Short mmCIF file of C-alpha atoms in Angstrom, two decimals:
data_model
loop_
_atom_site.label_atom_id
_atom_site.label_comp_id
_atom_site.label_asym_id
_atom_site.label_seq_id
_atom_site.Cartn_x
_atom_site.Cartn_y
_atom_site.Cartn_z
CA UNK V 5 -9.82 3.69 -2.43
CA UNK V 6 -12.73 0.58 -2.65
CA UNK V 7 -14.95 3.58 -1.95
CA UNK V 8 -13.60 5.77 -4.91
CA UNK V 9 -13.82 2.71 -6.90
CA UNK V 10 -17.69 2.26 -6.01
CA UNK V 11 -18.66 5.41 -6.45
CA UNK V 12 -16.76 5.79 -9.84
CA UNK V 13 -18.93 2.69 -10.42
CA UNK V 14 -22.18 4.28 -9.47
CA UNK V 15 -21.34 7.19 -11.33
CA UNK V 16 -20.67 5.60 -14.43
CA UNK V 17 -24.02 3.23 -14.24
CA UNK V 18 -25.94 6.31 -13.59
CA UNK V 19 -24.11 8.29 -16.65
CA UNK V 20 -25.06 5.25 -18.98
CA UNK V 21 -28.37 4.97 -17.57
CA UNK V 22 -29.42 8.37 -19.21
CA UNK V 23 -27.89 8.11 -22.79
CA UNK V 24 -24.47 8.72 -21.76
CA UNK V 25 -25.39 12.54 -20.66
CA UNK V 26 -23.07 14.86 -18.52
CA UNK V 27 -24.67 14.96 -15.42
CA UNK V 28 -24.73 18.60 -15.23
CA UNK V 29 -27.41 18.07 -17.79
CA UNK V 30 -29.13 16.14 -15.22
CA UNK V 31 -31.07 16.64 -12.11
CA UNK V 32 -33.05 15.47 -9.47
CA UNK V 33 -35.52 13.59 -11.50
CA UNK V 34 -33.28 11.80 -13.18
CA UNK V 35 -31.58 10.85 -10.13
CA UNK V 36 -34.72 9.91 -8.23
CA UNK V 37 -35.57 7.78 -11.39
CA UNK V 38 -32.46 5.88 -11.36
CA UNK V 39 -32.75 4.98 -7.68
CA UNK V 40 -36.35 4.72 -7.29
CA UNK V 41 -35.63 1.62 -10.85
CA UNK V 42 -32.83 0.33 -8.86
CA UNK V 43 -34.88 -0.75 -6.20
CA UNK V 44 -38.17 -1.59 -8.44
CA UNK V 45 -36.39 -3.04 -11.01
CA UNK V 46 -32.95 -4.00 -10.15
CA UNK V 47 -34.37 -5.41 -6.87
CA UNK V 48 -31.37 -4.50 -4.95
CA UNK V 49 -31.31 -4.09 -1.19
CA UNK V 50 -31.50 -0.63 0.78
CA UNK V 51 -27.85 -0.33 2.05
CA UNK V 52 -26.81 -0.79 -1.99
CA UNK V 53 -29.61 2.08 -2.81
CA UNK V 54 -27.98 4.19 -0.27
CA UNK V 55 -24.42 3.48 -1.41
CA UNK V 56 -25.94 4.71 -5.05
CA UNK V 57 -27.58 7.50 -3.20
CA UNK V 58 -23.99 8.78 -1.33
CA UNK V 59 -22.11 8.11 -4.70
CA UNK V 60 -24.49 10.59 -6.56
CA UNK V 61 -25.00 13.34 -3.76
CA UNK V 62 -20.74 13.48 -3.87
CA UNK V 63 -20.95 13.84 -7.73
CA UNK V 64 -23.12 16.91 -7.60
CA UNK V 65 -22.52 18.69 -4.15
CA UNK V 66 -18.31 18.02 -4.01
CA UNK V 67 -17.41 17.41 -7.81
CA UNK V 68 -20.23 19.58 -9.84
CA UNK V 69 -20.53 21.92 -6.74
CA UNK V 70 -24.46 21.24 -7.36
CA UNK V 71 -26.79 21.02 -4.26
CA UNK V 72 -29.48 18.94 -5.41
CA UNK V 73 -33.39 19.43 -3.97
CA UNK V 74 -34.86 16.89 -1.41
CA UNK V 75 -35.22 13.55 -3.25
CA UNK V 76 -38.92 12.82 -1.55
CA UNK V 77 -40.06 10.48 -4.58
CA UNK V 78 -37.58 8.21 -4.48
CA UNK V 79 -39.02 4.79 -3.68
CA UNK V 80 -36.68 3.45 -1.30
CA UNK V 81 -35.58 -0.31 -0.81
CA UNK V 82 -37.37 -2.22 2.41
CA UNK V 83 -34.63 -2.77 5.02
CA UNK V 84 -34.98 -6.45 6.20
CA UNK V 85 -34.61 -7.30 9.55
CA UNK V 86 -32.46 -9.88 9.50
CA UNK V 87 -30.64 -11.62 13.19
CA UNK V 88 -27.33 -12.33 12.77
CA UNK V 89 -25.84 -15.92 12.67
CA UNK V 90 -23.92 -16.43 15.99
CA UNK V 91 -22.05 -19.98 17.01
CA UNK V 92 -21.95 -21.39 19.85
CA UNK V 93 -18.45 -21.13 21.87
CA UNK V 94 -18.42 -24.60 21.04
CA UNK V 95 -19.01 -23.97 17.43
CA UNK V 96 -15.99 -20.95 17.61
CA UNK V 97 -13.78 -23.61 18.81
CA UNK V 98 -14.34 -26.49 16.61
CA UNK V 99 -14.11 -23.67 13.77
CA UNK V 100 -10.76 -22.38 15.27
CA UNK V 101 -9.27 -25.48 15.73
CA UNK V 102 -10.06 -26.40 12.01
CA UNK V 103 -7.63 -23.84 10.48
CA UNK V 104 -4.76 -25.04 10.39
CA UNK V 105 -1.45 -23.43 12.72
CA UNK V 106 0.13 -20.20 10.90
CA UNK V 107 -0.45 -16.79 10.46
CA UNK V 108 -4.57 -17.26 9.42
CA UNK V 109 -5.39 -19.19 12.38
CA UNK V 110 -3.91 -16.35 14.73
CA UNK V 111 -5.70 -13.33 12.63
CA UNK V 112 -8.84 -15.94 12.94
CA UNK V 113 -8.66 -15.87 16.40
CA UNK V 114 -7.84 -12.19 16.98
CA UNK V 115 -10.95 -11.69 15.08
CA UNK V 116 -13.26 -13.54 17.42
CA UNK V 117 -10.65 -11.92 20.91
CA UNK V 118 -11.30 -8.94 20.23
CA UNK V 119 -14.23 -8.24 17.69
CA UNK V 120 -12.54 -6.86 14.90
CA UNK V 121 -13.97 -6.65 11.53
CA UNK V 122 -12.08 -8.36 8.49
CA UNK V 123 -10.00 -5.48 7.64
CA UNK V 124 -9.68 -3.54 11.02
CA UNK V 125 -7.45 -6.69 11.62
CA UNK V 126 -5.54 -6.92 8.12
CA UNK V 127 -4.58 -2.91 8.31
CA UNK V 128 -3.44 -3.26 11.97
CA UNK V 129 0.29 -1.43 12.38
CA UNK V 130 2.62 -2.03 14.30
CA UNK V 131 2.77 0.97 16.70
CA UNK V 132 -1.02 0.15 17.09
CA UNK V 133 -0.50 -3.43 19.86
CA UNK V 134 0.44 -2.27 22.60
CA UNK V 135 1.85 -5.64 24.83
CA UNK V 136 2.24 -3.33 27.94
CA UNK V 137 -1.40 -2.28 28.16
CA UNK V 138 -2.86 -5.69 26.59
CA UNK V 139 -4.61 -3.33 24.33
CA UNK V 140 -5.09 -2.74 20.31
CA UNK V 141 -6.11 0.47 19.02
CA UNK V 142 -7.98 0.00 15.81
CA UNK V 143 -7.43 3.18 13.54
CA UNK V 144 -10.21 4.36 11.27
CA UNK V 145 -12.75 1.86 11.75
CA UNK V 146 -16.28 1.94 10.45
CA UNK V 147 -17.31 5.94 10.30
CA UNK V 148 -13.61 6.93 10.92
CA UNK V 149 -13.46 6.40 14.58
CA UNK V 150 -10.69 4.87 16.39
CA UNK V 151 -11.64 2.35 19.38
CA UNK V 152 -9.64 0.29 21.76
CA UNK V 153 -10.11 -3.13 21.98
CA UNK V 154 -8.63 -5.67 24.17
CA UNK V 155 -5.41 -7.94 22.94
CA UNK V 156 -5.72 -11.62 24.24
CA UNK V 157 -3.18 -12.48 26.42
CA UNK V 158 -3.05 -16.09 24.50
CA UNK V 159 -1.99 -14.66 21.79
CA UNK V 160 0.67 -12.46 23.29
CA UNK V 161 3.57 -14.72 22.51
CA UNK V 162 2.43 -15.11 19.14
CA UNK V 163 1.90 -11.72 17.85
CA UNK V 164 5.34 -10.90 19.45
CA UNK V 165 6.64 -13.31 17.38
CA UNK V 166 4.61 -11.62 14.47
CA UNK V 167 6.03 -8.39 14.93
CA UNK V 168 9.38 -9.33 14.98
CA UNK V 169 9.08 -11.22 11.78
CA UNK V 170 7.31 -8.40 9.94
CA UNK V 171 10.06 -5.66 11.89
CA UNK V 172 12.55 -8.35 10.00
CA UNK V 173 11.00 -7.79 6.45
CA UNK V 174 10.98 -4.16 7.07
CA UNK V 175 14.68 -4.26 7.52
CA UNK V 176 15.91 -6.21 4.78
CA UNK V 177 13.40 -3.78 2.34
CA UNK V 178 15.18 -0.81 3.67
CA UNK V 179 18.38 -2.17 3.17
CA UNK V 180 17.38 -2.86 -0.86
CA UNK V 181 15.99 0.77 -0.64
CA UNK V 182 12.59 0.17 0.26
CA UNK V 183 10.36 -0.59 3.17
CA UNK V 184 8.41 2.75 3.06
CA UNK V 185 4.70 2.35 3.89
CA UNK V 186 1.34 3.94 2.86
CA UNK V 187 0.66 6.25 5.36
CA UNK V 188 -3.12 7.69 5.94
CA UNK V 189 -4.60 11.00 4.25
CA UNK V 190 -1.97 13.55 4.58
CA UNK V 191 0.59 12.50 6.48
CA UNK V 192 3.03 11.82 4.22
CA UNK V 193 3.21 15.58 3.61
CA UNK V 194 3.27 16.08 6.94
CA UNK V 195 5.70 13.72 7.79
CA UNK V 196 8.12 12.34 5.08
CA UNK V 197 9.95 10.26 6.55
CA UNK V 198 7.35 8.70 8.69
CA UNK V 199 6.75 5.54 6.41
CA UNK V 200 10.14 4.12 6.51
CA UNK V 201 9.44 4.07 10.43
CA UNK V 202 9.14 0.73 11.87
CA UNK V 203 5.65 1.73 13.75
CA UNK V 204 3.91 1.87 10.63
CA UNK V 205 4.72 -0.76 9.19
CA UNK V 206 1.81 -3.42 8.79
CA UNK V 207 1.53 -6.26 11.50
CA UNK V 208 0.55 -8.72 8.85
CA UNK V 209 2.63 -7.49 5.64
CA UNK V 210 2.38 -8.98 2.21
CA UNK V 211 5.03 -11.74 0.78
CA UNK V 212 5.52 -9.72 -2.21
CA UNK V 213 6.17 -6.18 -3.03
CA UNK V 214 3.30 -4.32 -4.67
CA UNK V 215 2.57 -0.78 -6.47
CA UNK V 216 1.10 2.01 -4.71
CA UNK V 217 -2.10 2.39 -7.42
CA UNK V 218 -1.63 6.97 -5.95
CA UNK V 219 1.93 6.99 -5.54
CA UNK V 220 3.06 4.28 -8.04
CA UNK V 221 5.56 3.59 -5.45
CA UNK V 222 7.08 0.08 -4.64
CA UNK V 223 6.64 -0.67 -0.88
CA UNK V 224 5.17 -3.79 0.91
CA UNK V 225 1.35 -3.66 1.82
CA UNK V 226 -0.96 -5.78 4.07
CA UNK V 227 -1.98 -9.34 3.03
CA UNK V 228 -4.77 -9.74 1.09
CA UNK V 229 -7.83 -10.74 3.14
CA UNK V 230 -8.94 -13.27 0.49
CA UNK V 231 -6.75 -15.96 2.07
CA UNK V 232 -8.54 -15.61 5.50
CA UNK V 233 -11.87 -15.66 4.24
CA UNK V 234 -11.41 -18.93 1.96
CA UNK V 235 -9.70 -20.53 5.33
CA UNK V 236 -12.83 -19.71 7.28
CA UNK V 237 -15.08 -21.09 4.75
CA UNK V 238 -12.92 -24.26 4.38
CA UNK V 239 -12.91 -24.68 7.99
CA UNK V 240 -16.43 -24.19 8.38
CA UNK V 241 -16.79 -27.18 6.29
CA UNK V 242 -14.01 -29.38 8.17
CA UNK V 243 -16.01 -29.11 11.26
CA UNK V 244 -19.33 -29.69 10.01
CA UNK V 245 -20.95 -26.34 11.02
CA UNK V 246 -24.55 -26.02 8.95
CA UNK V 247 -24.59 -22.30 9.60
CA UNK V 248 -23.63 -20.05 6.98
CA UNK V 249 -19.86 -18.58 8.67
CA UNK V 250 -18.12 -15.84 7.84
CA UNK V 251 -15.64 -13.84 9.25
CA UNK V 252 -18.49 -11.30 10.52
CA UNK V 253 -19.59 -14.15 12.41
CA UNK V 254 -16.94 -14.43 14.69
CA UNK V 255 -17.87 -10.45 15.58
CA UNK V 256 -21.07 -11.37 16.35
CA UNK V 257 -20.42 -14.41 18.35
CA UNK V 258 -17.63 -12.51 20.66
CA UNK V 259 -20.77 -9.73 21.45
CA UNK V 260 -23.10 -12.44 22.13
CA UNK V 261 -21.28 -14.51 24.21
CA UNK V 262 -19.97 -11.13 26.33
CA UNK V 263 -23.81 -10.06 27.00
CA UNK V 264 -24.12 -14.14 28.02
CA UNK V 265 -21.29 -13.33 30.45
CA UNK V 266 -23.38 -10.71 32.02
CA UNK V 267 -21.15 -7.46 30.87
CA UNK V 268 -22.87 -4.68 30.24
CA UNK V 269 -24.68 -3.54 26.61
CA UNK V 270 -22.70 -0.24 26.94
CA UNK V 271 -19.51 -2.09 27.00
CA UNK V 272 -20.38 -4.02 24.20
CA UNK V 273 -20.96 -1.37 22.13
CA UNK V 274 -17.90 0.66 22.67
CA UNK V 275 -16.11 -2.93 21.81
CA UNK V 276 -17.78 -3.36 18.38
CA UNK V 277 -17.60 0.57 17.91
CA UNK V 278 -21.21 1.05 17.25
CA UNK V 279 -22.39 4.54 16.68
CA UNK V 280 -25.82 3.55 18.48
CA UNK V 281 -26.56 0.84 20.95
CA UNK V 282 -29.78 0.29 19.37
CA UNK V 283 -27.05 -1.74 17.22
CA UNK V 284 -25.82 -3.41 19.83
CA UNK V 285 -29.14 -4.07 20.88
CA UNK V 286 -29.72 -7.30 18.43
CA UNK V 287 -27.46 -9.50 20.03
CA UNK V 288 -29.79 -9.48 22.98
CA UNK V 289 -32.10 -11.77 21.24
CA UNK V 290 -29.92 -14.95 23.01
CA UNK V 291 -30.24 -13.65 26.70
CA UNK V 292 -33.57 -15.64 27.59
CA UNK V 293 -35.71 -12.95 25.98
CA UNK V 294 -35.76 -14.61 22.53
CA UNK V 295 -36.93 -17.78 21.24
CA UNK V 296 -35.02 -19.85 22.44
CA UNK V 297 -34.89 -17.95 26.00
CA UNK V 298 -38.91 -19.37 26.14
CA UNK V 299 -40.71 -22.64 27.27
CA UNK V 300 -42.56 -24.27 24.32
CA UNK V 301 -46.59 -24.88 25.48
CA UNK V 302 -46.47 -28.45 24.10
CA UNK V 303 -43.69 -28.74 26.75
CA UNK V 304 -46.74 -27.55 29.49
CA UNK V 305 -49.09 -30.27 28.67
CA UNK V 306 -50.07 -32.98 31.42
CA UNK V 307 -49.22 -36.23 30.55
CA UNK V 308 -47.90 -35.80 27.56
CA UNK V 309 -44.31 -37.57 26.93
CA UNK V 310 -41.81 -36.90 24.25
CA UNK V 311 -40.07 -39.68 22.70
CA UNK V 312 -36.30 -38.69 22.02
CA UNK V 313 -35.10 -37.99 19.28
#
């Protein structure tokens, strides 16, 4: 739905951007115009050009049923190569340890156990833990691909606990004549009485009932990720970390400190659920091939000696 919602988005800024036309007045110089002034004028980075880009081929080749000629004028936005920011593990603890006990803190630290990303952890179901295997199987991550990702076995007890408090919930909403879940694409259709099921039910579900914005149904969704993201940021502060932190962060820290292990890039990769390992690749700037992996020349000179600090 967030990517309905942007493309609607793009849609309608691309709509206004050429007198409030129909777009099946339009064509592929008016869309290569509107990028090409997005990223000369609007100064906007390349992965939001490309999101305008996507959002405009749907319009014309699913919606219009359009196919629109090779867009070769479009001036595109520079990609920056940017290195992610990575803490130390002493860093991840003094950040983990700075949240306080309770539901956050455990999705905080399932975040950095297992490298999910920020909502691959808020949408996780029930059926999808498995304690027997030590295992989570993330549904639908990035690209639609599912993955399996280790569960930490400190945090065994805790998400046991979890599940039986959200398999509680789920009771006492079908005994008030709820408790039915969304359930992905079509399987609903497929399977009505799936959602009342207490597999699908969401690990981390919402205190309050909510409004299916499709169905306009009354069921009990995930918690908000807002909550999680606010506690990492306050707890970044609380333990007097100068790095900017979010919860990406902790993604990027696990995959840098399992190449510092010595486990394999491939590994890695399948972990994060990275289409390429030429993704995968960047976190290899911290095994003694980067800058801080060299010895400084002013460190070489004879008889010079450093005062400390």
């Amino acid at each position: 739905m967030r990517t309905e919602q942007a493309y609607v988005g793009w849609i309608r800024r691309f709509i206004f951007a050429n007198g409030k036309r129909h777009p099946q007045d339009l064509g592929a110089a008016e869309v290569g115009d509107f990028l090409t002034g997005l990223a000369t004028e609007g100064n906007v980075s390349a992965s939001t050009q490309n999101q305008a880009l996507s959002a405009l081929l749907f319009l014309y080749r699913v919606v219009l049923d359009m196919e629109l000629p090779r867009l070769d004028q479009v001036v595109r936005a520079k990609r920056p190569c940017r290195l992610p920011v990575v803490l130390s593990q002493e860093e991840v603890a003094r950040l983990l340890q700075a949240i306080p006990e309770g539901q956050t803190a455990m999705m905080a630290q399932l975040l950095y156990g297992t490298g999910m990303r920020l909502m691959e952890c808020v949408r996780l179901r029930i059926k999808d833990v498995d304690f027997g295997r030590n295992e989570i199987c993330v549904r639908s991550g990035k690209g639609n691909k599912d993955r399996r990702v280790p569960l930490p076995i400190s945090l065994c007890e805790r998400l046991l606990r979890q599940r039986e408090r959200a398999l509680l919930m789920h009771r006492a909403d079908i005994d008030a004549g709820m408790g039915r879940a969304q359930l992905p694409h079509a399987l609903a259709r497929k399977y009505p009485n799936a959602n009342a099921e207490p597999g699908w039910q969401y690990l981390f579900p919402s205190a309050r009932m909510s409004t299916d914005p499709r169905t306009r149904a009354i069921g009990r969704h995930h918690v908000s990720e807002e909550p999680l993201q606010h506690a990492v940021k306050l707890a970044r502060a609380m333990a007097g970390i100068a790095k900017r932190v979010t919860c990406h962060s902790l993604r990027h820290s696990l995959a840098t400190h399992l190449l510092e292990a010595g486990h394999d890039i491939r590994t890695v990769q399948e972990l994060l659920g990275h289409k390429d390992v030429a993704t995968t690749q960047i976190y290899t700037h911290v095994l003694g091939r980067g800058a801080g992996g060299l010895l400084s020349p002013l460190d070489r000179l004879p008889g010079v000696k450093l005062l400390p600090v």
